[in-house]
CSV table of C-alpha atoms in Angstrom, one decimal:
chain,number,residue,atom,x,y,z
A,6,ALA,CA,4.6,-17.3,27.0
A,7,ASP,CA,5.5,-17.4,30.7
A,8,HIS,CA,8.4,-19.7,30.0
A,9,ILE,CA,10.1,-18.5,26.8
A,10,GLN,CA,11.6,-15.3,25.4
A,11,VAL,CA,10.4,-13.3,22.4
A,12,THR,CA,13.6,-13.5,20.4
A,13,PRO,CA,14.9,-10.5,18.4
A,14,VAL,CA,15.0,-9.9,14.7
A,15,ALA,CA,17.6,-7.9,12.8
A,16,TYR,CA,18.1,-6.8,9.2
A,17,ASP,CA,21.4,-7.4,7.3
A,18,ASP,CA,21.8,-4.6,4.8
A,19,ARG,CA,24.6,-6.4,3.0
A,20,LEU,CA,22.7,-9.6,2.3
A,21,LYS,CA,19.2,-7.9,2.4
A,22,VAL,CA,17.8,-10.5,4.7
A,23,TRP,CA,16.1,-10.6,8.1
A,24,PHE,CA,17.5,-12.7,10.9
A,25,LYS,CA,15.3,-14.3,13.6
A,26,TRP,CA,17.8,-15.0,16.4
A,27,GLU,CA,16.5,-18.0,18.3
A,28,ASN,CA,20.0,-18.4,19.7
A,29,HIS,CA,18.7,-15.8,22.2
A,30,GLN,CA,16.0,-18.2,23.4
A,31,VAL,CA,16.2,-19.8,26.8
A,32,THR,CA,18.9,-22.6,26.6
A,33,HIS,CA,20.1,-20.7,23.4
A,34,SER,CA,17.9,-22.8,21.1
A,35,PHE,CA,14.3,-22.9,19.8
A,36,LYS,CA,13.8,-26.3,21.3
A,37,PRO,CA,12.2,-25.3,24.7
A,38,ARG,CA,9.2,-24.0,22.7
A,39,GLY,CA,8.2,-27.5,21.7
A,40,ALA,CA,9.5,-29.4,24.7
A,41,LEU,CA,7.7,-27.1,27.2
A,42,ASN,CA,4.5,-27.2,25.2
A,43,LYS,CA,4.6,-31.0,25.3
A,44,VAL,CA,5.7,-31.6,28.9
A,45,LEU,CA,3.4,-28.9,30.4
A,46,SER,CA,0.5,-30.7,28.8
A,47,LEU,CA,1.3,-34.1,30.4
A,48,SER,CA,-0.8,-35.5,33.3
A,49,ARG,CA,0.7,-36.0,36.7
A,50,VAL,CA,0.7,-39.7,36.1
A,51,GLU,CA,2.7,-39.3,32.8
A,52,LEU,CA,5.2,-37.0,34.5
A,53,ASP,CA,5.6,-39.3,37.5
A,54,ARG,CA,6.6,-42.2,35.2
A,55,GLY,CA,9.7,-40.2,34.3
A,56,LEU,CA,10.6,-38.8,30.9
A,57,ILE,CA,12.9,-40.1,28.2
A,58,ALA,CA,14.1,-38.1,25.3
A,59,CYS,CA,16.6,-38.5,22.5
A,60,SER,CA,18.7,-35.5,21.5
A,61,ALA,CA,21.9,-34.2,20.0
A,62,GLY,CA,21.7,-31.8,22.9
A,63,ASN,CA,19.3,-28.9,22.3
A,64,HIS,CA,16.0,-30.8,22.6
A,65,GLY,CA,17.4,-32.5,25.7
A,66,GLN,CA,18.0,-29.1,27.3
A,67,GLY,CA,14.4,-28.1,26.5
A,68,VAL,CA,13.0,-31.3,28.0
A,69,ALA,CA,15.3,-31.0,31.1
A,70,LEU,CA,14.1,-27.5,31.6
A,71,ALA,CA,10.5,-28.6,31.4
A,72,ALA,CA,11.1,-31.5,33.7
A,73,ARG,CA,12.7,-29.3,36.3
A,74,GLN,CA,9.6,-27.0,36.2
A,75,THR,CA,7.2,-29.9,36.6
A,76,GLY,CA,9.2,-32.0,39.1
A,77,ALA,CA,9.7,-34.9,36.6
A,78,GLN,CA,12.8,-37.1,36.3
A,79,VAL,CA,14.4,-37.2,32.8
A,80,GLN,CA,16.9,-39.3,30.9
A,81,VAL,CA,18.3,-38.0,27.6
A,82,TYR,CA,19.9,-40.4,25.2
A,83,VAL,CA,22.5,-38.9,23.0
A,84,PRO,CA,24.9,-40.1,20.3
A,85,GLU,CA,28.4,-40.7,21.4
A,86,ASP,CA,29.7,-37.6,19.5
A,87,ALA,CA,27.2,-35.2,21.1
A,88,ALA,CA,28.8,-31.7,21.7
A,89,GLN,CA,30.2,-31.5,25.2
A,90,ILE,CA,28.7,-28.1,25.8
A,91,LYS,CA,25.3,-29.5,25.2
A,92,ILE,CA,25.9,-32.5,27.5
A,93,GLU,CA,27.1,-30.2,30.3
A,94,LYS,CA,24.1,-28.0,30.0
A,95,MET,CA,21.6,-30.9,30.1
A,96,ILE,CA,23.3,-32.2,33.2
A,97,ALA,CA,23.2,-28.7,34.8
A,98,LEU,CA,19.4,-28.7,34.2
A,99,GLY,CA,19.1,-31.9,36.0
A,100,ALA,CA,19.0,-34.5,33.3
A,101,GLU,CA,20.7,-37.9,33.4
A,102,VAL,CA,22.6,-38.2,30.1
A,103,VAL,CA,23.0,-41.7,28.5
A,104,LYS,CA,25.6,-41.9,25.7
A,105,VAL,CA,24.8,-44.4,23.0
A,106,PRO,CA,27.5,-45.8,20.7
A,107,GLY,CA,26.9,-44.8,17.0
A,108,LEU,CA,25.0,-42.0,15.3
A,109,TYR,CA,21.9,-40.1,16.2
A,110,GLY,CA,19.6,-42.8,14.8
A,111,ASP,CA,21.1,-45.4,17.1
A,112,ALA,CA,20.5,-43.1,20.1
A,113,GLU,CA,16.9,-42.5,19.0
A,114,ALA,CA,16.1,-46.2,18.6
A,115,ALA,CA,17.6,-46.9,22.0
A,116,ALA,CA,15.6,-44.1,23.7
A,117,ILE,CA,12.3,-45.2,22.1
A,118,ARG,CA,13.0,-48.8,23.1
A,119,ALA,CA,13.9,-47.9,26.7
A,120,ALA,CA,10.8,-45.7,27.1
A,121,HIS,CA,8.6,-48.6,25.9
A,122,ASP,CA,10.3,-51.3,27.9
A,123,ARG,CA,10.4,-49.3,31.2
A,124,GLY,CA,7.0,-47.6,30.9
A,125,LYS,CA,8.5,-44.1,30.7
A,126,THR,CA,7.0,-41.1,28.8
A,127,TYR,CA,8.8,-40.5,25.6
A,128,VAL,CA,9.2,-36.9,24.4
A,129,SER,CA,10.1,-36.9,20.7
A,130,PRO,CA,12.1,-34.0,19.4
A,131,TYR,CA,9.9,-33.8,16.3
A,132,ASN,CA,7.3,-36.6,15.9
A,133,ASP,CA,4.7,-35.1,18.2
A,134,PRO,CA,1.9,-32.6,17.4
A,135,LEU,CA,2.5,-30.5,20.6
A,136,VAL,CA,6.2,-30.3,19.9
A,137,ILE,CA,5.5,-29.2,16.4
A,138,ALA,CA,2.9,-26.6,17.6
A,139,GLY,CA,5.4,-25.2,20.0
A,140,ALA,CA,7.9,-24.7,17.3
A,141,GLY,CA,5.2,-22.9,15.3
A,142,THR,CA,5.1,-20.1,17.8
A,143,ILE,CA,8.3,-18.8,16.2
A,144,ALA,CA,6.4,-18.0,13.0
A,145,LEU,CA,3.7,-16.2,14.8
A,146,GLU,CA,6.3,-13.9,16.5
A,147,TRP,CA,8.3,-13.6,13.3
A,148,LEU,CA,5.5,-12.4,11.1
A,149,GLU,CA,4.5,-9.8,13.6
A,150,GLN,CA,8.1,-8.5,13.9
A,151,SER,CA,8.9,-8.7,10.2
A,152,PRO,CA,5.5,-8.4,8.5
A,153,ASP,CA,6.9,-7.9,5.0
A,154,VAL,CA,8.9,-11.1,4.8
A,155,ASP,CA,7.7,-13.4,2.0
A,156,THR,CA,10.2,-16.3,2.3
A,157,LEU,CA,11.3,-18.1,5.4
A,158,LEU,CA,14.5,-20.2,5.5
A,159,VAL,CA,14.2,-22.9,8.1
A,160,PRO,CA,16.7,-25.6,9.2
A,161,VAL,CA,15.6,-29.2,8.6
A,162,GLY,CA,16.5,-32.2,10.6
A,163,GLY,CA,13.7,-34.4,11.8
A,164,GLY,CA,11.2,-32.0,10.4
A,165,GLY,CA,9.5,-30.7,13.5
A,166,LEU,CA,10.7,-27.2,13.2
A,167,ILE,CA,9.8,-26.7,9.5
A,168,ALA,CA,6.4,-28.4,10.1
A,169,GLY,CA,5.6,-26.1,12.9
A,170,VAL,CA,6.9,-22.9,11.4
A,171,GLY,CA,5.4,-23.7,8.0
A,172,SER,CA,2.0,-24.7,9.3
A,173,ALA,CA,1.7,-21.6,11.5
A,174,ALA,CA,3.1,-19.2,8.9
A,175,LYS,CA,0.9,-20.4,6.1
A,176,GLY,CA,-2.1,-20.4,8.5
A,177,VAL,CA,-1.5,-16.7,8.9
A,178,ARG,CA,-0.1,-15.8,5.5
A,179,PRO,CA,-0.8,-18.5,2.9
A,180,ASP,CA,1.4,-16.7,0.4
A,181,VAL,CA,4.6,-17.1,2.5
A,182,LYS,CA,7.2,-19.4,0.9
A,183,ILE,CA,8.8,-22.0,3.2
A,184,VAL,CA,12.3,-23.3,2.2
A,185,GLY,CA,14.0,-26.0,4.3
A,186,VAL,CA,17.8,-26.1,4.5
A,187,GLN,CA,19.8,-29.2,5.3
A,188,SER,CA,23.5,-30.2,5.1
A,189,GLU,CA,24.6,-32.5,2.4
A,190,ALA,CA,26.2,-34.6,5.1
A,191,SER,CA,22.8,-35.8,6.5
A,192,ALA,CA,20.3,-35.1,3.7
A,193,TYR,CA,17.5,-37.4,4.8
A,194,LEU,CA,14.5,-35.2,4.5
A,195,HIS,CA,15.8,-33.6,1.3
A,196,ALA,CA,15.8,-37.2,-0.1
A,197,GLU,CA,12.3,-37.7,1.3
A,198,PHE,CA,11.0,-34.4,-0.1
A,199,TYR,CA,12.3,-35.0,-3.7
A,200,ARG,CA,12.5,-38.8,-4.0
A,201,ARG,CA,10.1,-40.1,-1.3
A,202,ASP,CA,13.0,-42.4,-0.3
A,203,MET,CA,15.6,-42.0,2.4
A,204,ARG,CA,17.2,-45.4,2.2
A,205,GLU,CA,20.1,-44.5,0.0
A,206,VAL,CA,21.3,-41.5,2.1
A,207,ILE,CA,24.8,-41.9,3.3
A,208,GLU,CA,25.5,-39.9,6.5
A,209,SER,CA,28.9,-38.3,7.2
A,210,PRO,CA,30.2,-36.1,10.1
A,211,THR,CA,28.7,-32.7,10.1
A,212,LEU,CA,28.8,-29.3,11.9
A,213,THR,CA,25.0,-29.5,11.9
A,214,ASP,CA,24.8,-32.1,14.6
A,215,GLY,CA,21.3,-31.0,15.7
A,216,LEU,CA,20.0,-31.7,12.2
A,217,ALA,CA,21.8,-35.0,11.7
A,218,GLY,CA,20.2,-38.5,11.6
A,219,SER,CA,17.4,-40.3,9.9
A,220,VAL,CA,13.7,-39.8,10.7
A,221,GLU,CA,11.6,-42.1,12.9
A,222,PRO,CA,9.6,-44.5,10.6
A,223,GLY,CA,6.1,-43.2,10.1
A,224,SER,CA,6.9,-39.7,11.6
A,225,MET,CA,4.1,-37.2,11.1
A,226,THR,CA,6.7,-34.7,9.9
A,227,ILE,CA,7.2,-36.7,6.7
A,228,GLU,CA,3.8,-35.8,5.3
A,229,LEU,CA,3.8,-32.3,6.9
A,230,ILE,CA,7.0,-31.3,5.1
A,231,HIS,CA,5.3,-32.1,1.8
A,232,GLU,CA,2.3,-30.0,2.8
A,233,VAL,CA,4.2,-26.9,4.0
A,234,ALA,CA,7.5,-26.7,2.3
A,235,ASP,CA,8.0,-25.1,-1.1
A,236,ASP,CA,11.6,-26.3,-1.5
A,237,VAL,CA,14.4,-28.0,0.4
A,238,VAL,CA,18.0,-27.1,-0.5
A,239,LEU,CA,21.3,-28.5,0.6
A,240,VAL,CA,24.5,-26.8,1.8
A,241,THR,CA,28.0,-28.0,2.2
A,242,GLU,CA,30.0,-28.2,5.4
A,243,ASP,CA,32.2,-25.3,4.2
A,244,ASP,CA,29.1,-23.3,3.5
A,245,VAL,CA,28.0,-23.9,7.1
A,246,ALA,CA,31.4,-22.9,8.5
A,247,ARG,CA,31.4,-19.7,6.5
A,248,ALA,CA,28.0,-18.8,7.9
A,249,ILE,CA,29.0,-19.4,11.5
A,250,ALA,CA,32.0,-17.0,10.9
A,251,TYR,CA,29.8,-14.5,9.1
A,252,ALA,CA,27.3,-14.3,12.0
A,253,TYR,CA,30.1,-13.7,14.4
A,254,HIS,CA,32.2,-11.2,12.4
A,255,ARG,CA,29.3,-9.3,11.0
A,256,HIS,CA,26.8,-9.4,13.9
A,257,GLY,CA,28.7,-10.6,16.9
A,258,GLU,CA,26.4,-13.6,17.2
A,259,VAL,CA,27.6,-17.0,18.3
A,260,ILE,CA,25.6,-19.6,16.3
A,261,GLU,CA,25.9,-23.4,15.9
A,262,GLY,CA,26.1,-25.2,12.7
A,263,SER,CA,22.5,-26.4,12.8
A,264,GLY,CA,21.3,-22.8,13.2
A,265,ALA,CA,23.6,-21.5,10.4
A,266,VAL,CA,22.2,-23.4,7.4
A,267,GLY,CA,19.8,-20.8,6.2
A,268,LEU,CA,22.5,-18.1,6.3
A,269,ALA,CA,24.8,-20.7,4.6
A,270,ALA,CA,22.3,-21.1,1.8
A,271,VAL,CA,22.2,-17.3,1.1
A,272,LEU,CA,25.9,-16.9,1.3
A,273,ALA,CA,26.4,-19.8,-1.1
A,274,GLY,CA,23.9,-18.5,-3.6
A,275,LYS,CA,21.6,-21.5,-3.0
A,276,VAL,CA,18.7,-19.2,-2.3
A,277,ALA,CA,18.3,-15.8,-3.8
A,278,SER,CA,18.0,-13.0,-1.2
A,279,ALA,CA,16.0,-10.8,-3.5
A,280,GLY,CA,12.6,-9.9,-2.0
A,281,ASN,CA,12.0,-10.1,1.7
A,282,VAL,CA,13.9,-13.2,3.0
A,283,GLY,CA,13.9,-14.3,6.6
A,284,LEU,CA,16.6,-16.6,8.1
A,285,LEU,CA,15.8,-18.6,11.2
A,286,VAL,CA,18.9,-19.0,13.3
A,287,SER,CA,17.7,-21.9,15.4
A,288,GLY,CA,20.4,-22.2,18.1
A,289,GLY,CA,23.8,-21.1,19.4
A,290,ASN,CA,25.2,-24.0,21.4
A,291,ILE,CA,28.6,-24.7,20.0
A,292,ASN,CA,31.8,-25.7,21.7
A,293,ALA,CA,33.9,-22.6,22.2
A,294,ASP,CA,37.1,-24.1,20.8
A,295,LYS,CA,35.3,-25.2,17.6
A,296,HIS,CA,33.7,-21.8,17.2
A,297,ALA,CA,37.0,-20.0,17.6
A,298,ARG,CA,38.7,-22.2,15.1
A,299,ILE,CA,36.0,-21.7,12.5
A,300,CYS,CA,35.9,-18.0,12.9
A,301,ALA,CA,39.7,-17.8,12.7
A,302,GLU,CA,39.7,-19.9,9.5
A,303,HIS,CA,37.1,-17.6,7.9
A,304,ALA,CA,38.3,-14.3,9.4
A,305,GLY,CA,38.0,-12.4,6.1
A,306,ILE,CA,34.4,-13.2,5.3
């Protein structure tokens, strides 16, 4: 609580949904909740070894922030197409950024291998109980702020966010429905949830860079998503772009693609907004030129 913000909620009377604006969090993403919870729990020996993380950018900022507060050195491995704004913010927080050719999965494999080979402390963005628990603090705040919500829409990538939010929410309110939302362009956990098989997923470029990539083999989030999620739905890239524009034109909020998927699902009719629906906007780190282009292309939304 000493290190993060209690982020605001707002009601959209047009869509009849509640927003939880985690783009107002420190580093403009929910990720410091889990990264700080993990890094602040490490021993001095573990910190002095140095930290290695893999990230599309937001987790890396959270780990870099935590490393700065604990005096640890940190390297963040990123895929070669990581958003420049996220790279610059990681560097500003003191991280050394290592670009890895290929997609997110290539960067993750390289980071895990480097941590093992060099004796560094690896900080997973999702496959760690303390990271998951940190993400769960969102739900505890949210249900106090919006006590009548009965459905929470949560972005899904590696599964740490929905595992934490779902576990915490259902621990407090077992009747709350948890719906994961993911882009069709990188539908790994959707495939896992419905087919128990991610091998045939074909990944393509996506606005939801923070949700992209496969899941570490044996990740604890794989079973947790089956325990806490009631559904996982997919949205298109155009759905995501429209949601980014809607958030800006309607609410004046700058949100990134990964944070826009819940709103995208409602706008596209993939999830009914009847009842008391809450949308988790998980982050707002998006290149300014990309954001301006998307908002111009969808100015009439």
